[in-house]
CSV table of C-alpha atoms in Angstrom, one decimal:
chain,number,residue,atom,x,y,z
O,1,MET,CA,-15.3,17.1,7.4
O,2,GLY,CA,-17.8,14.9,5.6
O,3,THR,CA,-15.2,13.8,3.2
O,4,LEU,CA,-12.8,13.0,6.0
O,5,LEU,CA,-15.4,10.9,7.8
O,6,LEU,CA,-16.3,9.0,4.6
O,7,GLY,CA,-12.6,8.3,3.9
O,8,THR,CA,-12.2,6.9,7.4
O,9,VAL,CA,-15.2,4.7,6.9
O,10,LEU,CA,-13.9,3.4,3.6
O,11,ILE,CA,-10.4,2.7,5.0
O,12,THR,CA,-12.0,0.8,7.9
O,13,LEU,CA,-14.2,-1.2,5.5
O,14,SER,CA,-11.2,-2.1,3.4
O,15,SER,CA,-9.3,-3.3,6.5
O,16,GLN,CA,-12.0,-5.9,7.0
O,17,VAL,CA,-10.9,-7.4,3.7
O,18,LYS,CA,-7.1,-6.9,4.2
O,19,LEU,CA,-6.1,-5.7,7.6
O,20,PRO,CA,-2.8,-3.9,6.5
O,21,SER,CA,-4.9,-1.3,4.7
O,22,LEU,CA,-5.7,0.1,8.2
O,23,LEU,CA,-2.2,1.6,8.0
O,24,ALA,CA,-3.7,4.3,5.8
O,25,LEU,CA,-5.7,5.5,8.7
O,26,GLY,CA,-2.6,6.4,10.6
O,27,PHE,CA,-1.3,8.6,7.8
O,28,VAL,CA,-4.6,10.3,7.5
O,29,ALA,CA,-4.4,11.1,11.2
O,30,MET,CA,-0.9,12.5,10.8
O,31,ALA,CA,-1.9,14.6,7.8
O,32,LEU,CA,-4.9,15.9,9.8
O,33,ALA,CA,-2.7,16.6,12.8
O,34,ARG,CA,-0.3,18.6,10.6
O,35,ARG,CA,-3.2,20.7,9.4
O,36,TRP,CA,-4.1,21.4,13.0
O,37,GLY,CA,-0.6,22.7,13.8
O,38,GLY,CA,1.5,19.5,14.0
O,39,THR,CA,1.5,19.6,17.8
O,40,PHE,CA,1.4,16.6,20.1
O,41,LYS,CA,-2.1,17.6,21.2
O,42,ALA,CA,-3.3,17.8,17.6
O,43,CYS,CA,-1.7,14.3,17.0
O,44,LEU,CA,-3.6,12.8,20.0
O,45,VAL,CA,-6.9,14.4,19.0
O,46,SER,CA,-6.8,13.4,15.4
O,47,SER,CA,-5.6,9.9,16.2
O,48,GLY,CA,-8.2,9.4,18.9
O,49,ALA,CA,-11.0,10.7,16.8
O,50,LEU,CA,-10.2,8.5,13.8
O,51,THR,CA,-9.6,5.5,16.0
O,52,ALA,CA,-13.1,6.0,17.6
O,53,VAL,CA,-14.7,6.2,14.2
O,54,SER,CA,-12.8,3.1,13.0
O,55,LEU,CA,-13.8,1.0,16.0
O,56,ALA,CA,-17.4,2.1,15.6
O,57,VAL,CA,-17.4,1.0,12.0
O,58,MET,CA,-15.8,-2.4,13.0
O,59,ALA,CA,-18.4,-2.9,15.7
O,60,VAL,CA,-21.3,-2.2,13.2
O,61,ILE,CA,-19.8,-4.7,10.7
O,62,GLY,CA,-19.3,-7.3,13.4
O,63,TRP,CA,-22.9,-6.8,14.7
O,64,ALA,CA,-24.4,-6.9,11.1
O,65,SER,CA,-22.4,-10.0,10.1
O,66,GLY,CA,-22.8,-11.8,13.4
O,67,LEU,CA,-19.1,-12.5,13.6
O,68,GLY,CA,-18.2,-9.8,16.1
O,69,PHE,CA,-14.4,-9.5,16.7
O,70,GLY,CA,-13.7,-13.2,16.3
O,71,TRP,CA,-11.5,-12.5,13.3
O,72,ILE,CA,-8.8,-11.2,15.6
O,73,PHE,CA,-8.1,-14.7,16.8
O,74,THR,CA,-7.4,-15.9,13.2
O,75,LEU,CA,-4.8,-13.3,12.3
O,76,GLY,CA,-2.0,-15.8,12.7
O,77,THR,CA,-3.5,-18.3,10.3
O,78,ALA,CA,-1.3,-17.2,7.4
O,79,ASN,CA,1.8,-18.0,9.4
O,80,VAL,CA,1.4,-21.7,8.6
O,81,VAL,CA,2.3,-20.9,5.0
O,82,ARG,CA,6.0,-20.9,4.2
O,83,SER,CA,6.2,-18.5,1.3
O,84,TRP,CA,9.7,-18.1,-0.2
O,85,MET,CA,8.8,-14.7,-1.5
O,86,SER,CA,8.9,-13.3,2.0
O,87,PRO,CA,12.5,-12.4,2.9
O,88,PRO,CA,12.2,-13.4,6.6
O,89,THR,CA,10.6,-16.7,5.7
O,90,LEU,CA,13.2,-17.3,2.9
O,91,LEU,CA,16.0,-16.6,5.3
O,92,ALA,CA,14.6,-19.0,7.9
O,93,LEU,CA,14.1,-21.8,5.3
O,94,GLY,CA,17.6,-21.3,4.0
O,95,THR,CA,19.1,-21.3,7.5
O,96,GLY,CA,17.2,-24.4,8.4
O,97,GLN,CA,18.4,-26.3,5.3
O,98,VAL,CA,22.0,-25.3,6.1
O,99,GLY,CA,21.5,-26.7,9.6
O,100,ILE,CA,20.3,-30.0,8.2
O,101,LEU,CA,23.2,-30.2,5.8
O,102,LEU,CA,25.6,-29.6,8.7
O,103,GLY,CA,24.0,-32.4,10.7
O,104,LEU,CA,22.7,-30.0,13.4
O,105,GLY,CA,19.1,-31.1,12.9
O,106,ASP,CA,16.0,-29.3,11.5
O,107,HIS,CA,15.4,-26.1,13.5
O,108,THR,CA,13.5,-24.3,10.7
O,109,THR,CA,10.4,-23.7,12.9
O,110,ALA,CA,12.5,-22.1,15.6
O,111,VAL,CA,14.4,-19.9,13.1
O,112,LEU,CA,11.1,-18.9,11.5
O,113,ALA,CA,9.8,-17.6,14.8
O,114,LEU,CA,13.0,-15.5,15.1
O,115,THR,CA,13.2,-14.1,11.6
O,116,ARG,CA,9.5,-13.4,11.4
O,117,GLY,CA,9.6,-11.6,14.7
O,118,ILE,CA,12.5,-9.5,13.4
O,119,GLY,CA,10.5,-8.7,10.3
O,120,VAL,CA,7.5,-7.5,12.4
O,121,PHE,CA,9.8,-5.3,14.5
O,122,LEU,CA,11.3,-3.7,11.4
O,123,ILE,CA,7.8,-3.0,10.1
O,124,SER,CA,6.9,-1.2,13.3
O,125,VAL,CA,10.1,0.9,13.1
O,126,VAL,CA,9.6,1.8,9.4
O,127,VAL,CA,6.0,2.7,9.8
O,128,SER,CA,6.7,4.8,13.0
O,129,TRP,CA,9.4,6.7,11.1
O,130,LEU,CA,7.1,7.3,8.2
O,131,LEU,CA,4.3,8.6,10.4
O,132,LEU,CA,6.7,11.0,12.0
O,133,ALA,CA,7.9,12.2,8.7
O,134,VAL,CA,4.4,12.9,7.5
O,135,LEU,CA,3.6,14.8,10.7
O,136,CYS,CA,6.7,16.9,10.3
O,137,GLY,CA,5.9,17.6,6.6
O,138,ARG,CA,9.0,15.9,5.2
O,139,LEU,CA,6.9,13.3,3.4
O,140,HIS,CA,3.5,13.4,1.7
O,141,SER,CA,0.9,11.2,3.3
O,142,VAL,CA,0.2,9.3,0.1
O,143,GLY,CA,3.8,8.4,-0.3
O,144,GLY,CA,3.9,7.4,3.4
O,145,VAL,CA,1.1,5.0,2.8
O,146,GLY,CA,2.8,3.5,-0.2
O,147,VAL,CA,6.1,3.0,1.4
O,148,ALA,CA,4.5,1.6,4.6
O,149,LEU,CA,2.4,-0.9,2.8
O,150,GLY,CA,5.5,-1.9,0.7
O,151,ALA,CA,7.6,-2.5,3.8
O,152,THR,CA,4.7,-4.4,5.4
O,153,VAL,CA,4.2,-6.6,2.3
O,154,VAL,CA,7.9,-7.4,1.9
O,155,LEU,CA,8.6,-8.1,5.6
O,156,PHE,CA,5.4,-10.0,6.2
O,157,PRO,CA,5.6,-13.7,6.9
O,158,VAL,CA,3.6,-14.5,3.7
O,159,VAL,CA,3.9,-12.7,0.4
O,160,ARG,CA,2.0,-13.4,-2.8
O,161,PRO,CA,2.8,-11.6,-6.1
O,162,TRP,CA,-0.5,-9.6,-6.1
O,163,TYR,CA,0.2,-8.4,-2.5
O,164,LEU,CA,2.6,-5.9,-4.1
O,165,LEU,CA,-0.4,-4.0,-5.6
O,166,CYS,CA,-1.2,-2.7,-2.1
O,167,ALA,CA,1.9,-0.6,-2.3
O,168,MET,CA,2.1,0.1,-6.1
O,169,ILE,CA,-1.2,1.9,-6.3
O,170,PRO,CA,-0.5,4.6,-3.7
O,171,LEU,CA,3.1,4.8,-4.8
O,172,ALA,CA,2.0,5.4,-8.4
O,173,CYS,CA,-0.2,8.3,-7.1
O,174,TRP,CA,2.8,9.8,-5.2
O,175,ALA,CA,6.0,9.3,-7.1
O,176,THR,CA,4.8,10.1,-10.6
O,177,THR,CA,8.2,10.7,-12.3
O,178,PRO,CA,8.8,8.9,-15.7
O,179,ARG,CA,11.7,6.9,-14.1
O,180,PHE,CA,9.4,5.6,-11.3
O,181,ARG,CA,6.6,4.8,-13.7
O,182,THR,CA,9.0,2.8,-15.9
O,183,ALA,CA,10.3,0.8,-13.0
O,184,VAL,CA,6.9,0.1,-11.6
O,185,ILE,CA,5.6,-1.1,-15.0
O,186,ALA,CA,8.7,-3.4,-15.4
O,187,VAL,CA,8.4,-4.9,-11.9
O,188,THR,CA,4.7,-5.4,-12.3
O,189,LEU,CA,5.1,-7.2,-15.5
O,190,VAL,CA,7.8,-9.5,-14.2
O,191,VAL,CA,6.2,-10.3,-10.9
O,192,GLY,CA,2.6,-10.5,-12.2
O,193,ILE,CA,3.2,-12.5,-15.4
O,194,PHE,CA,6.4,-14.5,-14.8
O,195,GLY,CA,5.9,-15.0,-11.0
O,196,PRO,CA,4.5,-18.1,-9.5
O,197,THR,CA,0.8,-18.6,-9.0
O,198,ALA,CA,-0.9,-19.3,-5.7
O,199,ASN,CA,-0.5,-23.0,-6.0
O,200,GLY,CA,3.2,-22.9,-7.0
O,201,ASP,CA,2.6,-23.7,-10.7
O,202,ARG,CA,4.1,-21.6,-13.5
O,203,PHE,CA,2.5,-20.4,-16.7
O,204,ALA,CA,3.2,-22.1,-20.0
O,205,LEU,CA,5.0,-20.1,-22.7
O,206,PHE,CA,1.8,-19.4,-24.7
O,207,GLN,CA,0.0,-18.3,-21.6
O,208,ILE,CA,2.8,-15.7,-20.9
O,209,VAL,CA,2.6,-14.4,-24.5
O,210,LEU,CA,-1.2,-14.2,-24.3
O,211,ALA,CA,-1.1,-12.5,-20.9
O,212,THR,CA,1.4,-9.9,-22.2
O,213,LEU,CA,-0.7,-9.1,-25.3
O,214,ALA,CA,-3.8,-8.9,-23.2
O,215,SER,CA,-2.1,-6.5,-20.8
O,216,LEU,CA,-0.9,-4.3,-23.7
O,217,VAL,CA,-4.5,-4.2,-25.1
O,218,ILE,CA,-5.9,-3.2,-21.8
O,219,VAL,CA,-3.3,-0.5,-21.2
O,220,LEU,CA,-3.9,1.0,-24.6
O,221,ALA,CA,-7.7,0.9,-24.1
O,222,LEU,CA,-7.4,2.7,-20.7
O,223,ILE,CA,-5.1,5.3,-22.3
O,224,ALA,CA,-7.6,5.9,-25.1
O,225,LEU,CA,-10.6,6.2,-22.7
O,226,THR,CA,-8.7,8.5,-20.3
O,227,TYR,CA,-6.7,10.5,-22.8
O,228,TYR,CA,-8.0,13.9,-21.7
O,229,ARG,CA,-8.3,13.1,-17.9
O,230,LEU,CA,-5.0,11.5,-16.7
O,231,PRO,CA,-1.4,12.7,-16.8
O,232,TRP,CA,-0.9,11.5,-20.4
O,233,ARG,CA,-3.7,13.8,-21.7
O,234,LYS,CA,-3.0,16.2,-24.5
O,235,LEU,CA,-1.6,19.6,-23.6
O,236,PRO,CA,-4.0,22.5,-24.3
O,237,ASP,CA,-3.5,24.7,-27.3
O,238,PRO,CA,-1.3,27.8,-26.3
O,239,GLY,CA,-3.7,30.1,-28.1
O,240,GLU,CA,-6.8,28.6,-26.4
O,241,ALA,CA,-8.1,30.4,-23.3
O,242,PRO,CA,-8.0,28.1,-20.2
O,243,ALA,CA,-11.3,26.9,-19.0
O,244,PRO,CA,-12.6,28.5,-15.8
O,245,GLN,CA,-12.0,26.4,-12.7
O,246,PRO,CA,-14.7,26.1,-10.0
O,247,LYS,CA,-14.0,27.8,-6.8
O,248,VAL,CA,-13.6,25.4,-3.9
O,249,VAL,CA,-14.3,26.7,-0.4
O,250,GLU,CA,-13.1,24.8,2.6
O,251,ALA,CA,-14.4,26.3,5.8
O,252,THR,CA,-14.2,23.5,8.2
O,253,LEU,CA,-10.5,22.4,8.2
O,254,PRO,CA,-7.7,24.9,8.3
O,255,ALA,CA,-5.4,25.3,5.3
O,256,PRO,CA,-2.6,22.7,5.2
O,257,GLN,CA,0.9,23.8,6.0
O,258,ALA,CA,3.4,23.8,3.1
O,259,ALA,CA,5.5,20.6,2.9
O,260,THR,CA,9.2,20.7,2.6
O,261,PRO,CA,10.8,20.2,-0.8
O,262,GLY,CA,10.8,16.6,-1.9
O,263,ALA,CA,7.8,15.5,0.1
O,264,TYR,CA,5.8,14.9,-3.0
O,265,ALA,CA,7.3,13.6,-6.3
O,266,GLU,CA,5.8,15.7,-9.0
O,267,SER,CA,6.0,14.9,-12.7
O,268,PRO,CA,8.3,17.2,-14.6
C-alpha cells in the first residue's frame, strides 16, 4: 500500500510539470480495481481514493509554491501555437489555405476550433476505451498508459518531437518484442534527429552526423553498463545453479487476476 501511495504522489508531481501524465493515475486506478474484483464498486473506490490523494498533493504544491490552482486558467495557452506536427492543426491549416485559394476567405481560426475539438473528443473516446480494457483484463495497464499518452500527443493541438517520448517510454516497457523495439528506435532517430527544432530551424548535415554518432556511443555505453541487468543481459550458464530469489510477501493487496492472452507483449 505504501508503494501504491508513493506512486500516486509521484504521478501527481509529474502532472505539475506536464498535465497529460495524470492519465497514468487513471490506469493505476483501473489496475487496482481489477485486483479488487473488477466490479463497479471497486472502480469507484479505487478512483475516488486515488483522486483524493492526487488533489491533496496538488493542494500542498499550490500552497507551498504560493500559486494555488491558478495554473488551471493557463491550460489553453498552448493553443495559440499552430504546430504542423499536430494532425488536427495541420488539417485545419491545410483547409484554411484551400479556402483562401478558392477565394472563400481565411477561415483558418474557425476550422482550427472545429478540428481541435474533434481531436479532444477522440482523445476522450480512446482513453475511455483503454481504461475499460485494463479494467476487464484485456490490456496491461502499462500498455494502456503508453497508448493513451500516444493518442493524446498525436491528437493534441500542439505537438513537438520530444512529446513522443511520453508515449515511447511506457510502450517500450510494455511491448518488448524485437519488431517493436526496432520500429521505436527507427522512429525515435528520424523524429529526434531529422525533425524540426522548437524554433523551426533544421540541423546542418555535420550536426546530424555528430548527433547520430553521439547517440550510438551513448547507447553502447548504456548496454555495457547494464549488460547483466536489462533484457540484453547474458543468459546464465546451463550448468550453473540459479541464484536463490528473495521471497516477496504481499499481505495488503489481494493477488491480481490473470490477464487474458495478449494483454502484455512479452519478449520471445
